[in-house]
Amino acid sequence: MPVEEFVAGWISGALGLVLGHPFDTVKVRLQTQTTYRGIFDCMVKTYRHESLLGFFKGMSFPIASIAVVNSVLFGVYSNALLVLTATSHQERRAQPPSYTHVFIAGCTGGFLQAYCLAPFDLIKVRLQNQTEPRAKPGSPPPQYRGPVHCAASIFQAEGPRGLFRGAWALTLRDTPTLGIYFVTYEWLCRQFTLDGQTPSSGTVLVAGGFAGITSWVAATPLDVIKSRMQMAGLKQRAYGGLLDCMVSSARQEGLGVFFRGLTINSARAFPVNAVTFLSYEHLLLSWG
Ligand SMILES: C[N+](C)(C)CCCC[C@H](N)C(=O)O
């Protein structure tokens, strides 16, 4: 893979990510804290206490990790399709793979990227949940001073396994929903493109955006559980496991708890995934 494309992919992935990060912070807070009345209330409180910077907490690690995570996801997906259908990316418009193959390849990519994502995602969630305003002289420092300090503290306290807290929930969240992601994308592209032709940039943007929304809608219940398990052991109670987390969250807060952050997740998913797919298609086209 030529270096410039890799860098271009990373930059466009990072652009999507920066665009989506403020939404992501509000989502994580709504999912794991009970002090907010809704999206608007959370935005206002975050802005008042922490200024605009509060929305960008925990962003540096995802930016660094998106290079690895995105290349594993798209690389494994495309290579799994190559194994399943014996067609390369360029040949796939003329010989479209079946949706079953697209789903299996997406799930495989999702499963493997979840393991790369897990430690980065844990650190992101922990930092996003630090609601203290920016440090003023004399005020006590927050528990984690930054991503590296956060990773080191977790490693010291819990060992390497601590960095994979919530990884199971993350894998369960991402494996089927990334299958859904690629199927939705392919399906929408084919609806708006003549047989054998390459989809237009507009089609790719819309299909990518809706693929993001659909997969996030399906992923939200396990996303809530994942975020709670990642926070467990910190200030909240530790759960006995994934099932215990599900049952006790539902008991205490009702079934609605599984849909926390759904609206904000969808609003974030459209621009992030529209940009991601557009750069993915353009890069592969330019490699021709
Ligand atoms: C599978 N799941 C829905 C969790 C994520 C799918 C989209 C991934 C994308 N990087 C984003 O951050 O939106």
Short mmCIF file of C-alpha atoms and ligand atoms in Angstrom, two decimals:
data_model
loop_
_atom_site.label_atom_id
_atom_site.label_comp_id
_atom_site.label_asym_id
_atom_site.label_seq_id
_atom_site.Cartn_x
_atom_site.Cartn_y
_atom_site.Cartn_z
CA MET A 1 0.00 0.00 0.00
CA PRO A 2 1.64 3.28 -1.08
CA VAL A 3 2.39 5.59 1.80
CA GLU A 4 0.57 8.65 0.43
CA GLU A 5 -2.76 6.79 0.18
CA PHE A 6 -2.33 5.47 3.68
CA VAL A 7 -1.70 8.99 4.96
CA ALA A 8 -4.63 10.35 2.90
CA GLY A 9 -6.89 7.65 4.34
CA TRP A 10 -5.75 8.47 7.82
CA ILE A 11 -6.32 12.22 7.28
CA SER A 12 -9.81 11.79 5.85
CA GLY A 13 -10.64 9.29 8.61
CA ALA A 14 -9.34 11.82 11.10
CA LEU A 15 -11.45 14.60 9.52
CA GLY A 16 -14.59 12.51 9.92
CA LEU A 17 -13.56 11.78 13.45
CA VAL A 18 -12.97 15.40 14.49
CA LEU A 19 -16.33 16.30 12.94
CA GLY A 20 -18.05 13.60 14.96
CA HIS A 21 -16.18 13.84 18.26
CA PRO A 22 -18.31 16.52 20.02
CA PHE A 23 -21.39 14.37 19.36
CA ASP A 24 -19.49 11.38 20.65
CA THR A 25 -18.63 13.08 23.95
CA VAL A 26 -22.27 14.03 24.54
CA LYS A 27 -23.27 10.45 23.71
CA VAL A 28 -20.80 8.86 26.13
CA ARG A 29 -21.87 11.21 28.92
CA LEU A 30 -25.57 10.56 28.35
CA GLN A 31 -24.94 6.83 28.38
CA THR A 32 -22.86 6.63 31.51
CA GLN A 33 -24.00 9.53 33.72
CA THR A 34 -27.45 10.20 35.09
CA THR A 35 -27.09 13.93 35.74
CA TYR A 36 -28.28 15.15 32.32
CA ARG A 37 -31.89 15.62 31.22
CA GLY A 38 -31.13 15.18 27.54
CA ILE A 39 -28.88 16.12 24.65
CA PHE A 40 -29.43 19.85 24.98
CA ASP A 41 -28.96 19.89 28.74
CA CYS A 42 -25.73 17.90 28.40
CA MET A 43 -24.41 20.28 25.72
CA VAL A 44 -25.22 23.37 27.77
CA LYS A 45 -23.68 21.97 30.97
CA THR A 46 -20.58 20.79 29.17
CA TYR A 47 -20.14 24.18 27.51
CA ARG A 48 -20.73 26.13 30.75
CA HIS A 49 -18.35 24.10 32.87
CA GLU A 50 -15.69 23.13 30.42
CA SER A 51 -16.03 25.52 27.42
CA LEU A 52 -15.87 24.21 23.84
CA LEU A 53 -12.76 22.24 24.74
CA GLY A 54 -14.90 19.94 26.90
CA PHE A 55 -16.41 18.47 23.73
CA PHE A 56 -13.00 17.49 22.43
CA LYS A 57 -11.80 15.55 25.45
CA GLY A 58 -10.28 12.17 24.67
CA MET A 59 -9.81 12.87 20.96
CA SER A 60 -6.08 12.46 20.46
CA PHE A 61 -6.04 8.70 20.92
CA PRO A 62 -8.85 7.99 18.46
CA ILE A 63 -7.04 10.11 15.87
CA ALA A 64 -3.86 8.13 16.34
CA SER A 65 -5.70 4.82 16.35
CA ILE A 66 -7.95 5.47 13.36
CA ALA A 67 -5.06 4.65 11.02
CA VAL A 68 -4.80 1.15 12.49
CA VAL A 69 -8.50 0.58 13.13
CA ASN A 70 -9.72 1.77 9.72
CA SER A 71 -7.08 -0.10 7.77
CA VAL A 72 -7.80 -3.34 9.66
CA LEU A 73 -11.55 -2.95 9.09
CA PHE A 74 -11.43 -2.08 5.39
CA GLY A 75 -8.38 -4.24 4.65
CA VAL A 76 -9.83 -7.37 6.26
CA TYR A 77 -13.25 -6.72 4.70
CA SER A 78 -11.84 -6.42 1.20
CA ASN A 79 -9.50 -9.39 1.57
CA ALA A 80 -12.24 -11.57 3.07
CA LEU A 81 -14.35 -10.76 0.00
CA LEU A 82 -11.41 -11.67 -2.21
CA VAL A 83 -11.19 -15.08 -0.52
CA LEU A 84 -14.97 -15.63 -0.62
CA THR A 85 -15.70 -14.43 -4.16
CA ALA A 86 -12.29 -14.47 -5.89
CA THR A 87 -12.83 -10.89 -7.12
CA SER A 88 -10.66 -7.88 -6.44
CA HIS A 89 -12.14 -4.50 -5.53
CA GLN A 90 -11.91 -3.30 -9.15
CA GLU A 91 -13.79 -6.34 -10.46
CA ARG A 92 -16.59 -6.08 -7.92
CA ARG A 93 -18.70 -3.55 -9.85
CA ALA A 94 -18.90 -5.89 -12.84
CA GLN A 95 -19.34 -9.02 -10.70
CA PRO A 96 -21.11 -7.86 -7.53
CA PRO A 97 -20.70 -10.18 -4.55
CA SER A 98 -23.81 -11.60 -2.87
CA TYR A 99 -25.08 -9.83 0.25
CA THR A 100 -24.30 -12.95 2.29
CA HIS A 101 -20.65 -12.68 1.29
CA VAL A 102 -20.63 -8.94 2.00
CA PHE A 103 -22.14 -9.63 5.44
CA ILE A 104 -19.62 -12.36 6.32
CA ALA A 105 -16.69 -10.21 5.16
CA GLY A 106 -18.02 -7.22 7.16
CA CYS A 107 -18.42 -9.33 10.30
CA THR A 108 -14.86 -10.65 9.92
CA GLY A 109 -13.48 -7.11 9.56
CA GLY A 110 -15.60 -5.97 12.50
CA PHE A 111 -14.43 -8.80 14.73
CA LEU A 112 -10.74 -8.14 14.11
CA GLN A 113 -10.92 -4.34 14.31
CA ALA A 114 -12.71 -4.59 17.67
CA TYR A 115 -9.56 -5.97 19.27
CA CYS A 116 -7.42 -3.15 17.87
CA LEU A 117 -10.01 -0.60 18.94
CA ALA A 118 -10.65 -1.88 22.48
CA PRO A 119 -7.80 -0.23 24.44
CA PHE A 120 -8.09 3.07 22.53
CA ASP A 121 -11.84 3.14 23.03
CA LEU A 122 -11.50 2.43 26.75
CA ILE A 123 -9.13 5.36 27.20
CA LYS A 124 -11.37 7.63 25.12
CA VAL A 125 -14.41 6.79 27.26
CA ARG A 126 -12.51 7.29 30.52
CA LEU A 127 -11.22 10.70 29.43
CA GLN A 128 -14.57 11.80 28.03
CA ASN A 129 -16.15 11.08 31.38
CA GLN A 130 -13.88 13.40 33.29
CA THR A 131 -16.24 16.34 33.68
CA GLU A 132 -13.90 18.60 35.65
CA PRO A 133 -13.28 22.00 34.03
CA ARG A 134 -9.82 22.72 32.65
CA ALA A 135 -7.28 22.72 35.47
CA LYS A 136 -6.95 26.08 37.22
CA PRO A 137 -3.97 26.78 39.44
CA GLY A 138 -4.64 25.36 42.88
CA SER A 139 -7.51 23.05 41.85
CA PRO A 140 -6.95 19.29 42.29
CA PRO A 141 -5.79 17.64 39.05
CA PRO A 142 -8.21 15.25 37.31
CA GLN A 143 -7.66 11.53 37.84
CA TYR A 144 -6.14 11.11 34.38
CA ARG A 145 -3.86 13.84 33.07
CA GLY A 146 -4.06 12.65 29.46
CA PRO A 147 -4.21 9.52 27.29
CA VAL A 148 -0.74 8.24 28.11
CA HIS A 149 -1.20 8.85 31.83
CA CYS A 150 -4.61 7.18 31.62
CA ALA A 151 -3.19 4.10 29.85
CA ALA A 152 -0.30 3.91 32.32
CA SER A 153 -2.60 4.22 35.36
CA ILE A 154 -4.92 1.48 34.12
CA PHE A 155 -1.94 -0.73 33.30
CA GLN A 156 -0.41 -0.19 36.73
CA ALA A 157 -3.64 -0.79 38.61
CA GLU A 158 -5.02 -3.72 36.63
CA GLY A 159 -2.27 -5.02 34.36
CA PRO A 160 -2.60 -5.50 30.57
CA ARG A 161 -6.03 -7.11 30.90
CA GLY A 162 -7.33 -3.89 32.43
CA LEU A 163 -6.81 -2.20 29.08
CA PHE A 164 -9.25 -4.65 27.53
CA ARG A 165 -12.07 -3.93 29.95
CA GLY A 166 -15.34 -4.04 27.99
CA ALA A 167 -13.60 -5.65 24.98
CA TRP A 168 -16.12 -8.49 24.85
CA ALA A 169 -19.04 -6.11 24.71
CA LEU A 170 -17.20 -4.15 22.03
CA THR A 171 -16.63 -7.30 19.95
CA LEU A 172 -20.27 -8.31 20.27
CA ARG A 173 -21.27 -4.78 19.32
CA ASP A 174 -19.05 -4.56 16.25
CA THR A 175 -19.08 -8.03 14.67
CA PRO A 176 -22.69 -8.18 13.43
CA THR A 177 -23.16 -4.44 13.09
CA LEU A 178 -20.20 -4.03 10.74
CA GLY A 179 -21.75 -6.79 8.61
CA ILE A 180 -24.90 -4.65 8.54
CA TYR A 181 -22.76 -1.59 7.78
CA PHE A 182 -21.27 -2.99 4.57
CA VAL A 183 -24.53 -4.63 3.44
CA THR A 184 -26.41 -1.31 3.81
CA TYR A 185 -23.65 0.51 1.97
CA GLU A 186 -23.58 -1.98 -0.92
CA TRP A 187 -27.35 -2.15 -1.14
CA LEU A 188 -27.79 1.64 -1.31
CA CYS A 189 -24.96 2.01 -3.83
CA ARG A 190 -26.59 -0.59 -6.08
CA GLN A 191 -30.02 1.10 -5.84
CA PHE A 192 -28.67 4.36 -7.26
CA THR A 193 -26.09 3.05 -9.74
CA LEU A 194 -26.56 1.45 -13.15
CA ASP A 195 -25.35 -2.16 -13.36
CA GLY A 196 -21.61 -2.44 -13.72
CA GLN A 197 -20.99 1.30 -13.18
CA THR A 198 -19.04 2.97 -10.40
CA PRO A 199 -21.28 4.84 -7.91
CA SER A 200 -21.11 8.64 -8.06
CA SER A 201 -19.57 10.64 -5.20
CA GLY A 202 -23.05 11.78 -4.13
CA THR A 203 -24.24 8.16 -3.97
CA VAL A 204 -21.18 7.14 -1.96
CA LEU A 205 -21.76 9.99 0.51
CA VAL A 206 -25.42 9.15 1.03
CA ALA A 207 -24.85 5.36 1.14
CA GLY A 208 -21.93 5.77 3.56
CA GLY A 209 -23.92 8.12 5.77
CA PHE A 210 -26.93 5.81 5.96
CA ALA A 211 -24.71 2.74 6.44
CA GLY A 212 -23.29 4.54 9.47
CA ILE A 213 -26.74 5.37 10.86
CA THR A 214 -28.16 1.86 10.30
CA SER A 215 -25.24 0.12 11.94
CA TRP A 216 -25.23 2.53 14.88
CA VAL A 217 -28.95 2.00 15.46
CA ALA A 218 -28.30 -1.74 15.65
CA ALA A 219 -25.20 -1.22 17.79
CA THR A 220 -26.61 1.18 20.40
CA PRO A 221 -27.87 -1.33 23.02
CA LEU A 222 -24.48 -3.02 23.21
CA ASP A 223 -22.75 0.34 22.96
CA VAL A 224 -24.43 1.41 26.21
CA ILE A 225 -23.36 -1.81 27.92
CA LYS A 226 -19.83 -1.50 26.53
CA SER A 227 -19.42 2.07 27.81
CA ARG A 228 -20.75 1.12 31.24
CA MET A 229 -18.42 -1.84 31.53
CA GLN A 230 -15.50 0.37 30.52
CA MET A 231 -16.39 2.82 33.28
CA ALA A 232 -17.07 0.09 35.86
CA GLY A 233 -14.64 -0.14 38.71
CA LEU A 234 -13.97 3.58 38.55
CA LYS A 235 -16.65 5.57 40.32
CA GLN A 236 -19.56 3.33 39.51
CA ARG A 237 -20.19 -0.21 40.66
CA ALA A 238 -18.29 -3.04 39.04
CA TYR A 239 -20.52 -5.47 37.15
CA GLY A 240 -20.34 -9.26 37.38
CA GLY A 241 -20.16 -9.44 33.58
CA LEU A 242 -21.93 -8.41 30.43
CA LEU A 243 -25.25 -10.04 31.35
CA ASP A 244 -25.18 -8.62 34.86
CA CYS A 245 -24.55 -5.15 33.42
CA MET A 246 -27.51 -5.55 31.03
CA VAL A 247 -29.90 -6.85 33.68
CA SER A 248 -29.00 -4.37 36.39
CA SER A 249 -29.03 -1.38 34.01
CA ALA A 250 -32.48 -2.38 32.71
CA ARG A 251 -33.80 -3.01 36.24
CA GLN A 252 -32.64 0.32 37.57
CA GLU A 253 -33.38 2.53 34.59
CA GLY A 254 -35.92 0.65 32.45
CA LEU A 255 -35.54 -0.71 28.93
CA GLY A 256 -35.07 2.79 27.55
CA VAL A 257 -31.52 2.62 28.86
CA PHE A 258 -30.55 0.51 25.83
CA PHE A 259 -31.37 3.40 23.52
CA ARG A 260 -29.41 6.09 25.31
CA GLY A 261 -27.41 8.14 22.88
CA LEU A 262 -29.28 6.80 19.84
CA THR A 263 -30.23 10.21 18.41
CA ILE A 264 -26.84 11.74 18.92
CA ASN A 265 -25.13 8.61 17.62
CA SER A 266 -27.12 8.81 14.40
CA ALA A 267 -26.43 12.52 13.96
CA ARG A 268 -22.73 11.81 14.34
CA ALA A 269 -22.74 8.71 12.15
CA PHE A 270 -23.87 10.41 8.95
CA PRO A 271 -21.00 12.87 8.35
CA VAL A 272 -18.36 10.55 9.81
CA ASN A 273 -19.22 7.59 7.60
CA ALA A 274 -20.04 9.63 4.50
CA VAL A 275 -16.48 11.02 4.62
CA THR A 276 -14.96 7.63 5.45
CA PHE A 277 -16.57 5.83 2.49
CA LEU A 278 -15.91 8.66 0.07
CA SER A 279 -12.19 8.58 0.85
CA TYR A 280 -12.15 4.77 0.78
CA GLU A 281 -13.69 4.63 -2.71
CA HIS A 282 -11.55 7.46 -4.06
CA LEU A 283 -8.34 5.94 -2.82
CA LEU A 284 -9.10 2.54 -4.30
CA LEU A 285 -10.10 4.18 -7.57
CA SER A 286 -6.85 6.11 -7.70
CA TRP A 287 -4.85 2.89 -7.17
CA GLY A 288 -6.83 1.48 -10.14
C1 LIG B 1 -20.28 -0.89 14.14
N1 LIG B 1 -20.46 0.45 14.67
C2 LIG B 1 -21.83 0.84 14.48
C3 LIG B 1 -20.21 0.38 16.10
C4 LIG B 1 -19.51 1.37 14.09
C5 LIG B 1 -19.63 1.51 12.59
C6 LIG B 1 -19.04 2.76 12.04
C7 LIG B 1 -17.61 3.00 12.34
C8 LIG B 1 -17.18 4.41 12.16
N2 LIG B 1 -15.75 4.49 12.34
C9 LIG B 1 -17.86 5.36 13.14
O1 LIG B 1 -17.21 5.75 14.09
O2 LIG B 1 -19.02 5.71 12.95
#
